[in-house]
Coordinates of C-alpha atoms and ligand atoms in Angstrom, one line a residue:
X74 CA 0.0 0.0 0.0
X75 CA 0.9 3.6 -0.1
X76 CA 1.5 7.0 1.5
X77 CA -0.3 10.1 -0.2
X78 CA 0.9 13.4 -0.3
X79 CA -1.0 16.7 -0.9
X80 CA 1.4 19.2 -1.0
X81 CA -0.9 22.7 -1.7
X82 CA -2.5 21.9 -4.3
X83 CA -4.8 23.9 -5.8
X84 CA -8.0 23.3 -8.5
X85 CA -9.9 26.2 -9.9
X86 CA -13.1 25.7 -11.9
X87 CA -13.0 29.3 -14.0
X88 CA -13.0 31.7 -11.3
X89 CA -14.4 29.2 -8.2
X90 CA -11.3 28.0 -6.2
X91 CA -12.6 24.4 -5.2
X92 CA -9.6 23.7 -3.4
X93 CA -7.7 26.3 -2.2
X94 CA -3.9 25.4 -1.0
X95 CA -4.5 21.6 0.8
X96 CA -1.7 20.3 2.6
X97 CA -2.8 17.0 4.0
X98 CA 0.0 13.7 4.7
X99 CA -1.7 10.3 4.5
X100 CA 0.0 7.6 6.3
X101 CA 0.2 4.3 4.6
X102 CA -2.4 2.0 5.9
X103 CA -4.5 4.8 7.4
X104 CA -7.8 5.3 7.2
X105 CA -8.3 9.2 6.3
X106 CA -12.0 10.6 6.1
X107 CA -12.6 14.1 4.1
X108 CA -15.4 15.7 5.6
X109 CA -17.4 18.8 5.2
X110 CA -20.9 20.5 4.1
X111 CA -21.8 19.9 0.7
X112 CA -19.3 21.7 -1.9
X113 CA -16.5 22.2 0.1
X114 CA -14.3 20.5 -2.0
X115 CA -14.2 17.0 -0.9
X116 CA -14.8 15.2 -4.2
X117 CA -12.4 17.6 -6.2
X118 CA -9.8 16.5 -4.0
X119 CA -10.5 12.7 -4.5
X120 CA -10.6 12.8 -7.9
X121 CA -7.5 15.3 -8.2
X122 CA -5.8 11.8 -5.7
X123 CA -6.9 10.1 -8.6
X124 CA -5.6 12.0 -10.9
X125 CA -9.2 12.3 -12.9
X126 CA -8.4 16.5 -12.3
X127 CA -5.1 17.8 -12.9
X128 CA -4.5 20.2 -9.8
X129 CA -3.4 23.8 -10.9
X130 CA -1.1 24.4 -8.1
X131 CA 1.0 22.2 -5.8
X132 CA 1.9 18.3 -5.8
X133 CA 1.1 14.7 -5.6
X134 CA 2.9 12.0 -4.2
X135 CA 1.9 8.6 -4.1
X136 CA 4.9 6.2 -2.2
X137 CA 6.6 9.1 -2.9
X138 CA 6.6 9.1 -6.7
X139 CA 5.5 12.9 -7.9
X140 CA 2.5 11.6 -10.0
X141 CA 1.1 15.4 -10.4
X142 CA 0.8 15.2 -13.8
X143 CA 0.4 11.5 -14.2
X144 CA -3.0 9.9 -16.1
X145 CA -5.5 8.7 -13.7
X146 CA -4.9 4.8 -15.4
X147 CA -1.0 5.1 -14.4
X148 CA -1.6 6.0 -10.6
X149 CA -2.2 2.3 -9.2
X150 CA -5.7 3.8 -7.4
X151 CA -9.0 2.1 -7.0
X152 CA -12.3 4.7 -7.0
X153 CA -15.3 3.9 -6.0
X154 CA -18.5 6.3 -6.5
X155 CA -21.5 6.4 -4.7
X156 CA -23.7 5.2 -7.7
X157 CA -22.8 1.4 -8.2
X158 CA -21.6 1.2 -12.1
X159 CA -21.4 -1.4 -12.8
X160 CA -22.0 -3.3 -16.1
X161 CA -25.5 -4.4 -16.1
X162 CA -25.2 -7.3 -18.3
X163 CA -22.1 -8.8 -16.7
X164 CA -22.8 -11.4 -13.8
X165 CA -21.5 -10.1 -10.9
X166 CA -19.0 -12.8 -11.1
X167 CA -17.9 -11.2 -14.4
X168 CA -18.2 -7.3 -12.9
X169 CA -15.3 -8.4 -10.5
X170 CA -13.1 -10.6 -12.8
X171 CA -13.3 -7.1 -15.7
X172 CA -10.0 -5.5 -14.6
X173 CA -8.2 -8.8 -14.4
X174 CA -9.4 -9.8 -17.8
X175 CA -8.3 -6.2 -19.1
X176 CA -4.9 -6.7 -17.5
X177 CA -4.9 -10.2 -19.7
X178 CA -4.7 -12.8 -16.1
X179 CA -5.1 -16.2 -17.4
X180 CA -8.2 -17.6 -16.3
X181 CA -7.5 -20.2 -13.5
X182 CA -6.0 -17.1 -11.6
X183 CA -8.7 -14.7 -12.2
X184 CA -11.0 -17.4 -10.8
X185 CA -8.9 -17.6 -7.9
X186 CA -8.5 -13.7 -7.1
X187 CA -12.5 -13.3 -7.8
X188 CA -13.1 -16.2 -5.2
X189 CA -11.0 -14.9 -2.4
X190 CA -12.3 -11.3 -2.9
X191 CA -15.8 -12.5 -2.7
X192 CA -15.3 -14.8 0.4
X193 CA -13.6 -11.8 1.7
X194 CA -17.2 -9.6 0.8
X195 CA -19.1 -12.5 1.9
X196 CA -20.6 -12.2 -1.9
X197 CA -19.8 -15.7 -3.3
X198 CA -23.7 -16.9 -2.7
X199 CA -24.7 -14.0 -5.5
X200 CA -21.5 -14.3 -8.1
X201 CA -23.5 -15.7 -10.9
X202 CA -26.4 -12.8 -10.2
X203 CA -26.6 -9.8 -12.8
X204 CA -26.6 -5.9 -10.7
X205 CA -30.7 -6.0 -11.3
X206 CA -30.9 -9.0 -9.3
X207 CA -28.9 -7.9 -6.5
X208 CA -29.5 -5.9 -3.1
X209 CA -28.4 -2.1 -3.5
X210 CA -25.7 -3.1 -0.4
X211 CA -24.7 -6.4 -2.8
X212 CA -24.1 -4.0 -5.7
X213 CA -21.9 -1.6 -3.7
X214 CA -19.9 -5.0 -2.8
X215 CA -19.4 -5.9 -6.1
X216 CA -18.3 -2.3 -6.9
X217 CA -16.0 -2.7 -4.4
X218 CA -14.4 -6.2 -5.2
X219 CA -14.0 -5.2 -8.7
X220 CA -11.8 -2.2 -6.7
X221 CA -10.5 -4.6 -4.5
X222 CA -9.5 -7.3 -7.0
X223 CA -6.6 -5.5 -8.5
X224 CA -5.1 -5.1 -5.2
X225 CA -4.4 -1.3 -6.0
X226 CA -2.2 1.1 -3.8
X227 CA -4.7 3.0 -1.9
X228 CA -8.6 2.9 -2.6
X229 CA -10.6 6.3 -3.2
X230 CA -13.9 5.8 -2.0
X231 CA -16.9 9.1 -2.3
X232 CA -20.2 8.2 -0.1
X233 CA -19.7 4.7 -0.9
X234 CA -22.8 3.6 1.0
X235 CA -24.5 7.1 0.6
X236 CA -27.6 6.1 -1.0
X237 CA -28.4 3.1 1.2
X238 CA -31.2 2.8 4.4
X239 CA -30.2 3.9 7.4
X240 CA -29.9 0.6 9.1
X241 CA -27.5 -1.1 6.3
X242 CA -25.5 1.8 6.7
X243 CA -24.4 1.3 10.1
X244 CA -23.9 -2.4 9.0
X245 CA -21.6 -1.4 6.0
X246 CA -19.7 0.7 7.6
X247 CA -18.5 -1.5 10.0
X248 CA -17.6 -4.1 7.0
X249 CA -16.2 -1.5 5.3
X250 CA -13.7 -0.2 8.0
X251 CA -12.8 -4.4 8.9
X252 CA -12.3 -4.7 5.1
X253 CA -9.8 -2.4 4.5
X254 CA -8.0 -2.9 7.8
X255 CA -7.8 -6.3 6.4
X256 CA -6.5 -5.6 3.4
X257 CA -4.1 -3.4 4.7
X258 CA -5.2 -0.4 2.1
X259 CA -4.4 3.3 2.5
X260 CA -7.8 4.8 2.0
X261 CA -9.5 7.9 2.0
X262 CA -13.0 8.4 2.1
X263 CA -15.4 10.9 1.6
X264 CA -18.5 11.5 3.6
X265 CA -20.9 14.4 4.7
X266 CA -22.2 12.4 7.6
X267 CA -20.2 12.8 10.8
X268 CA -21.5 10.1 12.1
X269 CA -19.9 7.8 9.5
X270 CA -16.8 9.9 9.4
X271 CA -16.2 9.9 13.3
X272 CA -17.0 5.6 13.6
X273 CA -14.9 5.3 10.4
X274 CA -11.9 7.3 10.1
X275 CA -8.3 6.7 12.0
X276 CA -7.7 10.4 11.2
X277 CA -10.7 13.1 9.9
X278 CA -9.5 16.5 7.7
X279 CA -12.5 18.6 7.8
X280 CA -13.1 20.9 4.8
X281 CA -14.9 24.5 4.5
X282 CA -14.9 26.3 1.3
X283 CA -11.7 24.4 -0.2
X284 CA -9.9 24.9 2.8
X285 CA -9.3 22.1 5.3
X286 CA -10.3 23.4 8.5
X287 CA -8.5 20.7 10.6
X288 CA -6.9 17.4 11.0
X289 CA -7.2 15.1 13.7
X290 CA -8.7 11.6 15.3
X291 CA -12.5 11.5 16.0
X292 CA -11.1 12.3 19.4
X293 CA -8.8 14.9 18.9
X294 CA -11.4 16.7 16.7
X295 CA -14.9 16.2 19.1
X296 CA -12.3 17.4 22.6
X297 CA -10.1 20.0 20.7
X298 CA -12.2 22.0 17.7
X299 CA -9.9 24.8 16.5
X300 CA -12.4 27.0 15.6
X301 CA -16.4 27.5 15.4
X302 CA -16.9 26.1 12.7
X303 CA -15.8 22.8 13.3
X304 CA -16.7 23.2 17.2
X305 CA -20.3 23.8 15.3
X306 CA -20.3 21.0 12.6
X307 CA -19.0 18.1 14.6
X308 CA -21.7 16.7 17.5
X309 CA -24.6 16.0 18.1
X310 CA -26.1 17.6 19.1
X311 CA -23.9 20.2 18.8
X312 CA -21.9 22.3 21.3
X313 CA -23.1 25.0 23.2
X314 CA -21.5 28.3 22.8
X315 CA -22.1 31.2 25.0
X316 CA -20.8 35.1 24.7
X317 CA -18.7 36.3 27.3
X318 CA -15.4 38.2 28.1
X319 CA -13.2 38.2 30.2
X320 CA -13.5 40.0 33.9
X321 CA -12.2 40.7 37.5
X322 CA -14.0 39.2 40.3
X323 CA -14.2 41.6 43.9
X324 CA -10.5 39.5 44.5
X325 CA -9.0 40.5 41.6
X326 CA -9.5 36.9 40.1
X327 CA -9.9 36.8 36.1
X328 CA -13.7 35.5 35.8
X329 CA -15.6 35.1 32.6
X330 CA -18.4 37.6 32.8
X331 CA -21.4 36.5 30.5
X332 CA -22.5 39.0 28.1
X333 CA -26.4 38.0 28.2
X334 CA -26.5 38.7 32.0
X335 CA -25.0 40.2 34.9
X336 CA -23.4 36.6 35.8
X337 CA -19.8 35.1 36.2
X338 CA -18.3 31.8 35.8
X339 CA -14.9 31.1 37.5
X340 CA -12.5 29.1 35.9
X341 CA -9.3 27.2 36.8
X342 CA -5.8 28.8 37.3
X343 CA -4.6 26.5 34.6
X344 CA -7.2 28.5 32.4
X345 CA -7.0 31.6 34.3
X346 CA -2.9 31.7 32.6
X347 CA -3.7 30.5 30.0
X348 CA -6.0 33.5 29.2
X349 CA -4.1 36.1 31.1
X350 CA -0.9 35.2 28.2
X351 CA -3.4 35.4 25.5
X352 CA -5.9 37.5 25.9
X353 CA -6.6 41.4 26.9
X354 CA -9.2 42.3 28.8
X355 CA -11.9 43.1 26.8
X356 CA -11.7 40.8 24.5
X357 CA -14.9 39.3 22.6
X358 CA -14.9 35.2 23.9
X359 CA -17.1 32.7 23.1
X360 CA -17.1 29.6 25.5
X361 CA -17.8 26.4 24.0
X362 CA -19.3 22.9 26.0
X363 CA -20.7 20.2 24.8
X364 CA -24.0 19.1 26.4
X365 CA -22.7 16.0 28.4
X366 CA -20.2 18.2 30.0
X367 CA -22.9 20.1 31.8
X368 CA -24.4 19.3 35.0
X369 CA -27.9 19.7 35.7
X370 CA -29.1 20.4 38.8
X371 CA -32.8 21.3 40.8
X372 CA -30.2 23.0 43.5
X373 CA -27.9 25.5 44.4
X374 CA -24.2 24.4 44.0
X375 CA -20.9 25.8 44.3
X376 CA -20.1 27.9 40.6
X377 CA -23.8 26.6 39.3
X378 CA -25.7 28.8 37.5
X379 CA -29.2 30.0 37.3
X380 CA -31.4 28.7 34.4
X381 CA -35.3 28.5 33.4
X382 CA -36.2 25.1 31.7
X383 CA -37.5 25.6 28.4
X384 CA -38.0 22.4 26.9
X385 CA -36.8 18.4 27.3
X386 CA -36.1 16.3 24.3
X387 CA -36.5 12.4 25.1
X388 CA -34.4 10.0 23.2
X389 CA -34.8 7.4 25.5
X390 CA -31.4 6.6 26.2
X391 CA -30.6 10.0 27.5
X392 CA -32.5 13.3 27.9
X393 CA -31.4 16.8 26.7
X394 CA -32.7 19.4 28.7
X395 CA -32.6 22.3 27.3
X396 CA -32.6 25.5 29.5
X397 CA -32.2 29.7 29.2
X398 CA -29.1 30.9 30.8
X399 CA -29.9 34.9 30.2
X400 CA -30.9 35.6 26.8
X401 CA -28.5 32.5 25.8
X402 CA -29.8 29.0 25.4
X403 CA -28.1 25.7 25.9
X404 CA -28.5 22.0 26.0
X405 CA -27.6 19.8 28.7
X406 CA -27.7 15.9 28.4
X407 CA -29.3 14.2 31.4
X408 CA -30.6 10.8 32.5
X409 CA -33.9 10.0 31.5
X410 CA -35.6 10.1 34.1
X411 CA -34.6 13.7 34.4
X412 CA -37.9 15.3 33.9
X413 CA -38.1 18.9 35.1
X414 CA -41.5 21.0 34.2
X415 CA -41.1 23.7 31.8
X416 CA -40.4 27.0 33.1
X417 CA -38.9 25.5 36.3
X418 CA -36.4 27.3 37.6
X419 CA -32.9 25.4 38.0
X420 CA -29.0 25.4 38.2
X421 CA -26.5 24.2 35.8
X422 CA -22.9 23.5 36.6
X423 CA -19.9 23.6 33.8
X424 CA -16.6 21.5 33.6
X425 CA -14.1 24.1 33.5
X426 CA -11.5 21.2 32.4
X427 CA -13.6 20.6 29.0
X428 CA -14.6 23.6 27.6
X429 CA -13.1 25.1 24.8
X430 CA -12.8 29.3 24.5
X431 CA -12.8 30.7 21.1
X432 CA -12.0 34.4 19.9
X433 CA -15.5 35.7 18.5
X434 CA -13.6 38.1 16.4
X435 CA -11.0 35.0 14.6
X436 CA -13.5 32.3 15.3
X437 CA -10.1 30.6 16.5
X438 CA -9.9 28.5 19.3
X439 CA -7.8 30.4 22.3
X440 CA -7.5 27.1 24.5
Ligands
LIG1781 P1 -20.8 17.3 -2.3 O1 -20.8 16.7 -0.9 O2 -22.0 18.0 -2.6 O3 -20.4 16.3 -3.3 P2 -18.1 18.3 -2.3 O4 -17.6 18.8 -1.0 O5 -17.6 17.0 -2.8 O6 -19.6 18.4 -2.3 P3 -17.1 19.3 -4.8 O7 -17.9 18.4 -5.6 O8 -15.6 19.0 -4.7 O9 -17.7 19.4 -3.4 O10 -17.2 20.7 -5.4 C1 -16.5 21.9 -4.9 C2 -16.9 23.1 -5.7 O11 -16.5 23.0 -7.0 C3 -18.4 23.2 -5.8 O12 -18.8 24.6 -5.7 C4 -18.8 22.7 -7.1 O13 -19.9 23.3 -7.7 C5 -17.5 23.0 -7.9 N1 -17.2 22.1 -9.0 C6 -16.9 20.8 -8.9 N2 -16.7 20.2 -10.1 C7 -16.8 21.2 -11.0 C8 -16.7 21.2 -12.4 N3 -16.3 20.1 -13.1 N4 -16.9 22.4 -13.0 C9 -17.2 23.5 -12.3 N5 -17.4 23.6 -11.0 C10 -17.2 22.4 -10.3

């Protein structure tokens, strides 16, 4: 398999820059997800991987070979789109076997190759089927074997399993994942669904706009946004932001004082530096946390702060309570059997070690 290389590379479409000056390294074997709203650039970047657009700026590296320039056919990379296409009056037997027979194999060895690649799909049961016979998640596991079969370098897959029900979706995408950790492959996937991008990827680069916003694990990206819009985009639901700045308390202590009311939230000295070598004091802030990182309470505690219930959403596993702090409101995830009445009056406490502070002017995350 291989490592990719995007060194900032750009593609214009007339005056539209689709992908403005991406750096991203792909480590051989990982499992990269590109991310982002719709047109942000995601699929441009595959297919300029691929080499089916020629980038106007920057460079390519595959296994470190410069293939910038290189035809698609000569870059040793398997794509596969979200429509199926494949050949409707093949077998699926025969959709597999095409790129072997194109590359001349003799026969007893593309019968081999198709077998293990469909034992590996768990497709050998529907081989001798034509696509119109077969499942829509059957078809995309055809598409894929025929990818599979010529054991390429690294696989380029866009919304493989977009267009199917919810419920084979989850199950694809764990045979997905175990299929290319199997195979060893270097791939990199696009997706607009966070969900599927956070189960999925070892690593996530999240796009705006052509410009890729940040690179990280599901982890790194969900704990540490490094700016709004991904703090925004990833979650759900999503995290809470509130306006503040920051302030002195009556001992001199930096507080964060909450723009939408007369209240204050301390935070810790690990914070309280962190700000003070950062920041000046009337800064515009925006404090970030996610719903399961606040406390809901019915009384009075240390650093809690007043609310008014406003509404509960039920899931059933867990309820989020969602509650008017000031003119602000925010979502807190709860038990469920956390049923306050609406217009209750109540307390919510924050942990000061998860929040994230962004600059309102930059959007940029501070901490
Ligand atoms: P989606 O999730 O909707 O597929 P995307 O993030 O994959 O979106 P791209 O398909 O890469 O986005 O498109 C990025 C931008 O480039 C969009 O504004 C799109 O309209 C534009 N674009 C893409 N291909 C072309 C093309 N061949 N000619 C002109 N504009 C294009």
């Amino acid at each position: 398999m291989a490592e990719i290389i995007l060194q900032n590379i750009i593609k214009r479409f007339g005056d539209l820059v689709a992908v403005n000056d991406l750096t991203l390294y792909i480590k051989d074997r990982e499992f990269l997800v590109l991310l982002g709203p719709s047109g942000c650039g995601k699929t441009t970047t595959l297919r300029c991987i691929s080499g089916l657009e020629i980038v106007d700026e920057g460079k390519i590296l595959i296994d470190g070979k410069d293939v910038t320039t290189i035809r698609a056919s000569h870059r040793d990379i398997a794509f596969v789109f979200q429509l199926y296409a494949l050949y409707p009056i093949l077998t699926a037997y025969n959709n597999i076997a095409f790129p072997l027979k194109a590359q001349k194999y003799d026969k007893e060895k593309i019968r081999e190759e198709v077998n293990k690649v469909a034992e590996l799909l768990q497709i050998k049961h529907v081989l001798h089927k034509k696509p119109k016979e077969l499942s829509g998640g059957d078809m995309q596991k055809v598409a894929l074997g025929r990818a599979i079969v010529r054991r390429p370098k690294a696989f380029l897959l866009d919304e493989p399993i977009g267009t199917l029900d919810a419920k084979f979706r989850e199950e694809m995408r764990i045979e997905l994942k175990k299929l290319c950790i199997d195979i060893g492959a270097t791939t990199v996937y696009v997706t607009h669904d966070q969900v599927e991008a956070m189960s999925m990827g070892d690593r996530i680069a999240i796009m705006n706009m052509g410009v890729l916003q940040q690179i990280g694990t599901p982890y790194e990206i969900y704990t540490k946004p490094e700016n709004l819009f991904i703090a925004n985009f990833i979650g759900s639901p999503g995290m809470n932001f509130i306006n503040c700045e920051p302030s002195r308390d009556s001992n001199g202590k930096l507080v964060l004082k909450l723009l939408s009311d007369n209240m204050y939230i301390s935070i810790t000295n690990k914070l309280q530096n962190t700000l003070l070598s950062k920041i000046y004091e009337d800064k515009k802030l925006v404090l970030g946390i996610r719903p399961e990182d606040v406390t809901f309470s019915m009384r009075k505690e240390k650093n809690y702060l007043d609310v008014k219930v406003y509404v509960i959403e039920e899931t059933g596993s867990y309820n989020i309570v969602d509650v008017s702090l000031g003119v602000e409101k925010i979502k807190v995830r709860t038990i469920p059997t956390i049923k306050p009445d609406i217009g209750e009056a109540a307390f919510v406490g924050f942990d000061m070690e998860r929040i994230s502070i962004f600059d309102k002017e930059t959007g940029n995350s501070i901490i």
